[in-house]
Amino acid sequence: MTSNETIKLYEKYVISNYTRLPIVFVRGEGSRLWNAEGRCYLDLFPGWGVDGLGHCHPRVVEAIRAQAGKLLHVANNYYMEPQGELARLIAQRSFGGKSFFCNSGAEANEGALKLARLATPPGKHKFVTFTNSFHGRTLAAISATAQPKYHRGFEPIFPGFSYAPLNDLAAVEKLVDDETCGIMVEPIQGEGGVNIASDDFLRGLRALCDRRGMILIFDEVQTGCGRTGKWFGYQQSGVTPDIMTLAKALGGGVAIGALVAKPEVAAKLVPGTHASTFGGNPLACAAAIATFQAIEEEGLLDHVTQIGEYIQGRLTALRSKFDFIRDVRGKGVMIGMELAHPGAKLVERCLAAGLLINCTHDTVIRMLPAMNITRGEVDEALGILEKGMGEE
Ligand SMILES: Cc1ncc(COP(=O)(O)O)c(C=O)c1O
């Protein structure tokens, strides 16, 4: 099919709830994508953070092929080897947490909110979350998401959520009362503009939760699975949550989410309280296991730290040339460059020149490059970006 033929199918048969760019991708390899007409693009925002190993990592592809020939799906009232193995890999690289598997970030957060209520005494039901957070699109997840634009049209949202500015512990303390059962925070806000929660702030949240008998949830849907240069974002601060949620890069391109809870908290999720038909199926778990193995065998955590510093260094150096760069921030391969004006035009210009990046929160150019992106690919991408910025 030509790109136009595919786009026509969408116009006729696919609900238009996304603003789509008129490109039809048919093939991907590493940090490169090809459209239906054979044009090659360099991708610094692969799958909104899902393709953490780039597109179609051979190890992940092979694991999927092998698993597909053995067992695709059995119900969760039986046992499956890949699910047990993946849970072990996560536990041994995190805080010894036990996993519940689902299919997306929003579902993982839904599960985490439900578990927090189960794991605290009756009467505790409220949550504190943070301005500019993003936790997904289900009703509970948008209620946790402190951005009015995601609530519009869906009011009333769930009661019991209140919002504090990020890094303002005093504001959180004011919102907490005896009915508060948990606090949910992204260690680095992604969609909200790549805003880093300070170590002191996270330590303060931990102490507050301990003091008030509340559950601390880290939404690691974007920061998890190596993105920041550690296995999980919480390891950057040394502050351990009671529950963390994962999705995006976990499956190396395949849909899978997880909530990971300290064993004593996890124990409250007893039969009948929560479930997911597809959650933890052998195919998705095999892809996730291969993702973990590739990260380890290819030494990608170190590479992420180094290449992330290199990218941030190059972007920071551009500040002397372009005074409209307000800030460069992030960790590992989660990078934001805040401009003094909207970034949409720059994203469009880069796209026309063959580079995929993202703009979030109107003015923040966001990049979530693959963990295995090479120095050469980064240089090529930043060359395109710099040229685009020269035309601002
Ligand atoms: C931090 C965070 N939480 C939750 C979600 C929702 O994940 P999903 O779209 O898989 O439901 C996202 C998606 O961008 C996210 O960045």
Coordinates of C-alpha atoms and ligand atoms in Angstrom, one line a residue:
M1 CA 0.0 0.0 0.0
T2 CA 1.1 3.6 -0.5
S3 CA 1.1 6.0 2.4
N4 CA -2.0 7.7 1.0
E5 CA -3.9 4.4 0.7
T6 CA -3.2 3.7 4.4
I7 CA -4.2 7.2 5.4
K8 CA -7.5 6.8 3.5
L9 CA -8.3 3.6 5.5
Y10 CA -7.8 5.5 8.7
E11 CA -10.1 8.3 7.5
K12 CA -12.8 5.8 6.9
Y13 CA -12.4 3.2 9.6
V14 CA -10.2 4.4 12.5
I15 CA -11.5 6.7 15.2
S16 CA -9.6 10.0 14.9
N17 CA -8.7 10.5 18.6
Y18 CA -5.1 11.2 17.8
T19 CA -3.5 14.1 16.0
R20 CA -1.4 12.1 13.5
L21 CA 1.4 13.3 11.3
P22 CA 1.0 12.1 7.7
I23 CA 3.6 9.4 7.7
V24 CA 3.1 5.7 7.4
F25 CA 5.9 3.7 8.9
V26 CA 6.4 0.1 7.7
R27 CA 9.8 -0.9 9.0
G28 CA 12.2 -0.1 11.8
E29 CA 15.7 -1.1 12.8
G30 CA 17.5 0.4 15.8
S31 CA 17.1 4.2 15.8
R32 CA 15.9 4.2 12.2
L33 CA 12.4 4.0 10.6
W34 CA 11.3 3.7 7.0
N35 CA 8.0 4.9 5.5
A36 CA 6.0 3.2 2.9
E37 CA 7.8 5.0 0.1
G38 CA 11.2 4.0 1.5
R39 CA 12.3 7.3 3.1
C40 CA 14.5 6.8 6.2
Y41 CA 14.0 8.7 9.4
L42 CA 16.2 9.0 12.5
D43 CA 14.1 8.4 15.6
L44 CA 14.9 10.1 18.8
F45 CA 11.5 9.4 20.3
P46 CA 10.9 5.7 19.5
G47 CA 7.4 4.7 20.3
W48 CA 7.1 7.4 23.0
G49 CA 9.6 5.5 25.0
V50 CA 8.3 2.0 24.3
D51 CA 11.1 1.0 21.9
G52 CA 13.8 1.4 24.6
L53 CA 16.1 -0.8 22.6
G54 CA 15.2 0.9 19.4
H55 CA 13.0 -0.8 16.8
C56 CA 13.0 -4.5 16.4
H57 CA 16.0 -5.4 18.5
P58 CA 17.1 -8.8 17.2
R59 CA 17.1 -10.5 20.6
V60 CA 13.6 -9.4 21.3
V61 CA 12.4 -10.4 17.8
E62 CA 14.0 -13.8 18.2
A63 CA 12.4 -14.3 21.7
I64 CA 9.0 -13.4 20.3
R65 CA 9.4 -15.8 17.4
A66 CA 10.5 -18.7 19.7
Q67 CA 7.8 -18.1 22.2
A68 CA 5.1 -17.8 19.5
G69 CA 6.0 -21.2 18.3
K70 CA 5.5 -22.7 21.9
L71 CA 2.7 -20.9 23.7
L72 CA 0.9 -17.6 23.1
H73 CA -1.6 -17.4 25.9
V74 CA -2.9 -19.3 28.8
A75 CA -5.2 -17.9 31.5
N76 CA -3.8 -16.6 34.8
N77 CA -5.4 -19.4 36.8
Y78 CA -2.5 -21.4 35.6
Y79 CA 1.3 -20.9 35.9
M80 CA 3.6 -19.8 33.0
E81 CA 7.4 -20.0 33.0
P82 CA 8.1 -16.6 31.4
Q83 CA 5.9 -14.7 33.9
G84 CA 7.7 -16.2 36.9
E85 CA 11.1 -15.6 35.3
L86 CA 10.3 -12.0 34.4
A87 CA 9.0 -11.3 38.0
R88 CA 12.3 -12.7 39.3
L89 CA 14.4 -10.5 37.0
I90 CA 12.5 -7.4 38.2
A91 CA 12.6 -8.4 41.9
Q92 CA 16.4 -9.0 41.8
R93 CA 17.1 -5.7 40.1
S94 CA 14.8 -3.7 42.3
F95 CA 13.8 -3.8 45.9
G96 CA 12.7 -7.4 46.0
G97 CA 9.2 -6.5 45.0
K98 CA 6.6 -8.9 43.7
S99 CA 5.0 -8.2 40.4
F100 CA 1.4 -8.1 39.0
F101 CA 1.4 -7.9 35.2
C102 CA -1.0 -6.0 33.0
N103 CA -0.8 -4.4 29.6
S104 CA -0.1 -0.7 29.9
G105 CA 1.0 2.2 32.1
A106 CA -2.5 3.4 32.9
E107 CA -3.5 -0.1 34.0
A108 CA -0.4 -0.5 36.2
N109 CA -1.3 2.8 37.9
E110 CA -4.9 1.8 38.3
G111 CA -3.7 -1.4 40.0
A112 CA -1.3 0.6 42.2
L113 CA -4.0 3.0 43.4
K114 CA -6.3 0.0 44.2
L115 CA -3.5 -1.8 46.1
A116 CA -2.7 1.3 48.1
R117 CA -6.3 1.4 49.3
L118 CA -6.2 -2.3 50.2
A119 CA -2.9 -1.9 52.0
T120 CA -4.0 0.9 54.3
P121 CA -6.6 0.8 57.1
P122 CA -10.3 1.3 56.1
G123 CA -11.2 5.0 55.9
K124 CA -7.9 5.9 54.1
H125 CA -8.8 6.5 50.5
K126 CA -7.3 9.8 49.3
F127 CA -4.2 10.4 47.2
V128 CA -1.8 13.3 46.7
T129 CA -0.3 13.7 43.2
F130 CA 1.6 16.5 41.5
T131 CA 1.0 19.4 39.2
N132 CA 1.9 18.6 35.6
S133 CA 2.0 14.8 36.4
F134 CA 0.8 12.3 33.8
H135 CA -0.4 8.9 34.8
G136 CA -2.5 7.7 31.9
R137 CA -6.0 7.9 30.4
T138 CA -8.3 5.7 32.5
L139 CA -10.7 7.6 34.8
A140 CA -8.6 6.9 37.9
A141 CA -5.4 7.7 36.0
I142 CA -6.7 11.1 34.7
S143 CA -7.9 11.8 38.2
A144 CA -4.4 11.3 39.4
T145 CA -3.1 13.4 36.5
A146 CA -2.9 16.9 37.8
Q147 CA -3.6 18.6 34.4
P148 CA -7.1 20.1 33.8
K149 CA -6.8 19.5 30.1
Y150 CA -7.0 15.8 30.6
H151 CA -10.1 16.1 32.8
R152 CA -12.1 18.3 30.4
G153 CA -15.3 16.6 29.3
F154 CA -15.0 13.8 31.8
E155 CA -16.0 15.5 35.0
P156 CA -16.7 14.7 37.6
I157 CA -13.3 13.0 38.0
F158 CA -12.8 10.6 41.0
P159 CA -13.0 12.4 44.3
G160 CA -10.2 12.2 46.8
F161 CA -7.3 13.4 44.6
S162 CA -5.5 16.6 45.5
Y163 CA -2.5 18.1 43.8
A164 CA 0.7 19.7 45.1
P165 CA 3.5 21.4 43.2
L166 CA 6.4 19.1 42.5
N167 CA 9.3 19.6 45.0
D168 CA 7.2 21.4 47.5
L169 CA 7.1 19.2 50.6
A170 CA 5.3 21.8 52.8
A171 CA 2.4 21.9 50.2
V172 CA 2.1 18.0 50.4
E173 CA 2.1 18.1 54.2
K174 CA -0.8 20.5 54.1
L175 CA -2.9 18.3 51.8
V176 CA -2.4 15.1 53.8
D177 CA -4.9 14.1 56.4
D178 CA -6.0 11.0 58.2
E179 CA -7.9 9.8 55.2
T180 CA -4.9 10.0 52.8
C181 CA -3.7 6.6 51.8
G182 CA -1.0 7.3 49.3
I183 CA 1.2 9.7 47.3
M184 CA 1.9 9.0 43.6
V185 CA 4.9 10.7 41.9
E186 CA 7.0 10.3 38.8
P187 CA 10.7 10.5 39.7
I188 CA 11.0 12.6 36.6
Q189 CA 7.8 13.9 35.1
G190 CA 7.8 13.0 31.4
E191 CA 4.8 14.4 29.7
G192 CA 4.7 17.3 32.1
G193 CA 8.0 18.7 30.7
V194 CA 10.9 16.5 32.0
N195 CA 10.7 17.9 35.5
I196 CA 13.0 16.2 38.0
A197 CA 11.8 15.4 41.5
S198 CA 14.7 16.3 43.8
D199 CA 16.3 13.7 46.0
D200 CA 15.5 15.8 49.1
F201 CA 11.9 16.0 48.1
L202 CA 11.6 12.2 47.5
R203 CA 13.3 11.6 50.8
G204 CA 10.7 13.9 52.4
L205 CA 7.8 12.1 50.8
R206 CA 9.3 8.8 52.0
A207 CA 9.5 10.1 55.6
L208 CA 6.0 11.6 55.4
C209 CA 4.5 8.3 54.2
D210 CA 6.3 6.4 56.9
R211 CA 5.1 8.8 59.6
R212 CA 1.5 8.8 58.4
G213 CA 1.1 5.2 57.4
M214 CA 0.7 6.0 53.7
I215 CA 1.8 4.1 50.5
L216 CA 4.5 5.8 48.4
I217 CA 3.9 5.0 44.7
F218 CA 6.5 5.8 42.0
D219 CA 5.1 5.9 38.5
E220 CA 8.1 4.6 36.6
V221 CA 6.3 4.0 33.4
Q222 CA 8.7 6.3 31.6
T223 CA 11.7 6.4 34.0
G224 CA 11.8 2.6 34.5
C225 CA 13.7 -0.2 32.7
G226 CA 17.0 1.6 32.2
R227 CA 15.9 4.9 30.8
T228 CA 17.8 7.0 33.3
G229 CA 20.9 4.9 33.4
K230 CA 19.8 2.8 36.4
W231 CA 17.4 -0.1 36.2
F232 CA 14.7 2.0 37.8
G233 CA 14.5 5.8 38.3
Y234 CA 14.1 5.5 42.1
Q235 CA 17.7 4.1 42.3
Q236 CA 19.0 7.5 41.3
S237 CA 17.7 9.0 44.6
G238 CA 18.1 5.9 46.8
V239 CA 14.5 6.4 47.9
T240 CA 12.6 3.2 47.7
P241 CA 8.8 3.3 47.0
D242 CA 6.3 0.8 48.4
I243 CA 4.9 0.3 44.8
M244 CA 6.4 1.2 41.5
T245 CA 4.7 0.9 38.1
L246 CA 6.3 0.0 34.8
A247 CA 5.2 -0.2 31.2
K248 CA 6.6 1.4 28.0
A249 CA 10.2 0.1 27.6
L250 CA 9.5 -3.0 29.7
G251 CA 8.5 -5.2 26.7
G252 CA 11.1 -3.9 24.2
G253 CA 8.2 -2.8 21.9
V254 CA 5.5 -5.3 23.1
A255 CA 2.5 -4.2 25.3
I256 CA 3.2 -5.1 28.9
G257 CA 2.8 -3.2 32.2
A258 CA 3.5 -4.2 35.8
L259 CA 3.0 -3.0 39.3
V260 CA 5.8 -4.0 41.6
A261 CA 5.1 -3.9 45.3
K262 CA 7.1 -4.7 48.5
P263 CA 6.1 -8.2 49.5
E264 CA 4.2 -7.1 52.6
V265 CA 2.1 -4.6 50.5
A266 CA 1.8 -7.1 47.6
A267 CA 0.2 -9.6 50.0
K268 CA -2.9 -7.5 50.2
L269 CA -3.7 -8.2 46.5
V270 CA -5.5 -11.5 47.2
P271 CA -7.6 -13.5 44.7
G272 CA -10.7 -11.6 43.7
T273 CA -9.3 -8.1 44.3
H274 CA -7.7 -7.5 40.9
A275 CA -7.0 -9.2 37.6
S276 CA -6.1 -8.8 33.9
T277 CA -6.9 -11.4 31.2
F278 CA -3.9 -10.6 29.0
G279 CA -1.6 -9.6 31.9
G280 CA 1.7 -11.4 32.0
N281 CA 1.0 -13.6 28.9
P282 CA 4.0 -15.7 27.8
L283 CA 4.5 -13.7 24.6
A284 CA 4.9 -10.3 26.3
C285 CA 6.9 -11.7 29.1
A286 CA 9.3 -13.5 26.7
A287 CA 9.9 -10.1 25.0
A288 CA 10.4 -8.4 28.4
I289 CA 12.9 -11.1 29.5
A290 CA 14.9 -10.6 26.2
T291 CA 14.8 -6.8 26.9
F292 CA 16.4 -7.3 30.3
Q293 CA 19.0 -9.7 28.9
A294 CA 19.9 -7.3 26.1
I295 CA 20.3 -4.4 28.5
E296 CA 22.6 -6.4 30.7
E297 CA 24.6 -8.1 28.0
E298 CA 25.2 -5.0 25.9
G299 CA 26.2 -2.9 29.0
L300 CA 23.4 -0.4 28.2
L301 CA 23.0 1.1 31.6
D302 CA 26.5 2.6 31.4
H303 CA 26.0 3.5 27.8
V304 CA 22.8 5.4 28.7
T305 CA 24.6 7.4 31.4
Q306 CA 27.4 8.3 29.0
I307 CA 25.4 9.1 25.9
G308 CA 22.8 11.0 28.0
E309 CA 25.6 13.2 29.4
Y310 CA 26.9 13.7 25.9
I311 CA 23.5 14.7 24.5
Q312 CA 22.9 17.1 27.4
G313 CA 26.4 18.5 27.0
R314 CA 25.8 19.2 23.3
L315 CA 22.4 20.8 23.9
T316 CA 23.8 22.9 26.7
A317 CA 26.6 24.1 24.4
L318 CA 23.9 25.3 21.9
R319 CA 22.7 27.8 24.5
S320 CA 25.6 30.1 23.6
K321 CA 24.3 30.1 20.0
F322 CA 20.5 30.1 20.6
D323 CA 19.4 32.4 23.5
F324 CA 15.9 31.0 23.3
I325 CA 17.0 27.8 25.0
R326 CA 15.8 28.3 28.5
D327 CA 17.0 25.0 30.1
V328 CA 18.4 21.6 29.3
R329 CA 17.6 18.8 31.8
G330 CA 17.0 15.1 32.3
K331 CA 18.8 12.0 33.2
G332 CA 20.2 9.3 30.9
V333 CA 18.1 9.1 27.7
M334 CA 15.2 11.1 29.1
I335 CA 16.0 14.6 28.0
G336 CA 14.1 17.9 27.8
M337 CA 15.2 21.2 26.2
E338 CA 12.9 24.0 27.3
L339 CA 12.5 26.9 24.8
A340 CA 11.3 30.4 25.4
H341 CA 8.5 29.8 22.8
P342 CA 6.4 26.9 21.5
G343 CA 8.4 24.0 20.0
A344 CA 5.8 22.6 17.6
K345 CA 7.4 24.4 14.5
L346 CA 10.8 23.0 15.4
V347 CA 9.4 19.5 15.6
E348 CA 7.8 19.9 12.2
R349 CA 11.0 21.3 10.7
C350 CA 13.0 18.3 12.1
L351 CA 10.4 15.9 10.8
A352 CA 10.7 17.4 7.3
A353 CA 14.4 16.9 7.5
G354 CA 14.0 13.2 8.6
L355 CA 14.3 13.5 12.4
L356 CA 11.6 12.4 14.9
I357 CA 11.5 14.3 18.2
N358 CA 8.7 15.4 20.5
C359 CA 7.5 18.6 22.0
T360 CA 5.6 18.4 25.3
H361 CA 4.0 21.0 27.5
D362 CA 4.1 23.4 24.6
T363 CA 7.7 24.6 25.0
V364 CA 9.8 21.5 26.0
I365 CA 11.5 19.6 23.2
R366 CA 11.6 16.0 24.5
M367 CA 13.8 13.2 23.5
L368 CA 13.6 9.6 24.6
P369 CA 16.3 8.0 22.4
A370 CA 16.8 4.3 22.3
M371 CA 19.2 3.1 25.0
N372 CA 21.5 1.7 22.4
I373 CA 21.7 4.8 20.2
T374 CA 25.2 5.4 18.9
R375 CA 27.3 8.5 19.1
G376 CA 27.2 8.7 15.3
E377 CA 23.4 8.7 15.3
V378 CA 23.3 11.3 18.0
D379 CA 25.7 13.6 16.1
E380 CA 23.6 13.2 12.9
A381 CA 20.3 13.9 14.9
L382 CA 21.8 17.0 16.7
G383 CA 23.1 18.3 13.4
I384 CA 19.5 18.3 12.0
L385 CA 18.2 19.8 15.2
E386 CA 20.7 22.6 15.2
K387 CA 20.0 23.4 11.6
G388 CA 16.3 23.5 12.5
M389 CA 16.9 25.8 15.4
G390 CA 18.9 28.1 13.1
E391 CA 15.6 28.7 11.3
E392 CA 13.6 29.6 14.4
Ligands
LIG1 C1 4.6 8.5 33.6 C2 3.5 7.8 32.8 N1 2.6 7.1 33.4 C3 1.6 6.5 32.7 C4 1.5 6.6 31.4 C5 0.4 5.9 30.7 O1 0.9 4.8 30.0 P1 0.0 4.0 28.9 O2 -0.2 5.0 27.8 O3 0.7 2.8 28.6 O4 -1.3 3.7 29.6 C6 2.5 7.3 30.7 C7 2.4 7.4 29.2 O5 2.9 8.3 28.6 C8 3.5 7.9 31.4 O6 4.5 8.6 30.8

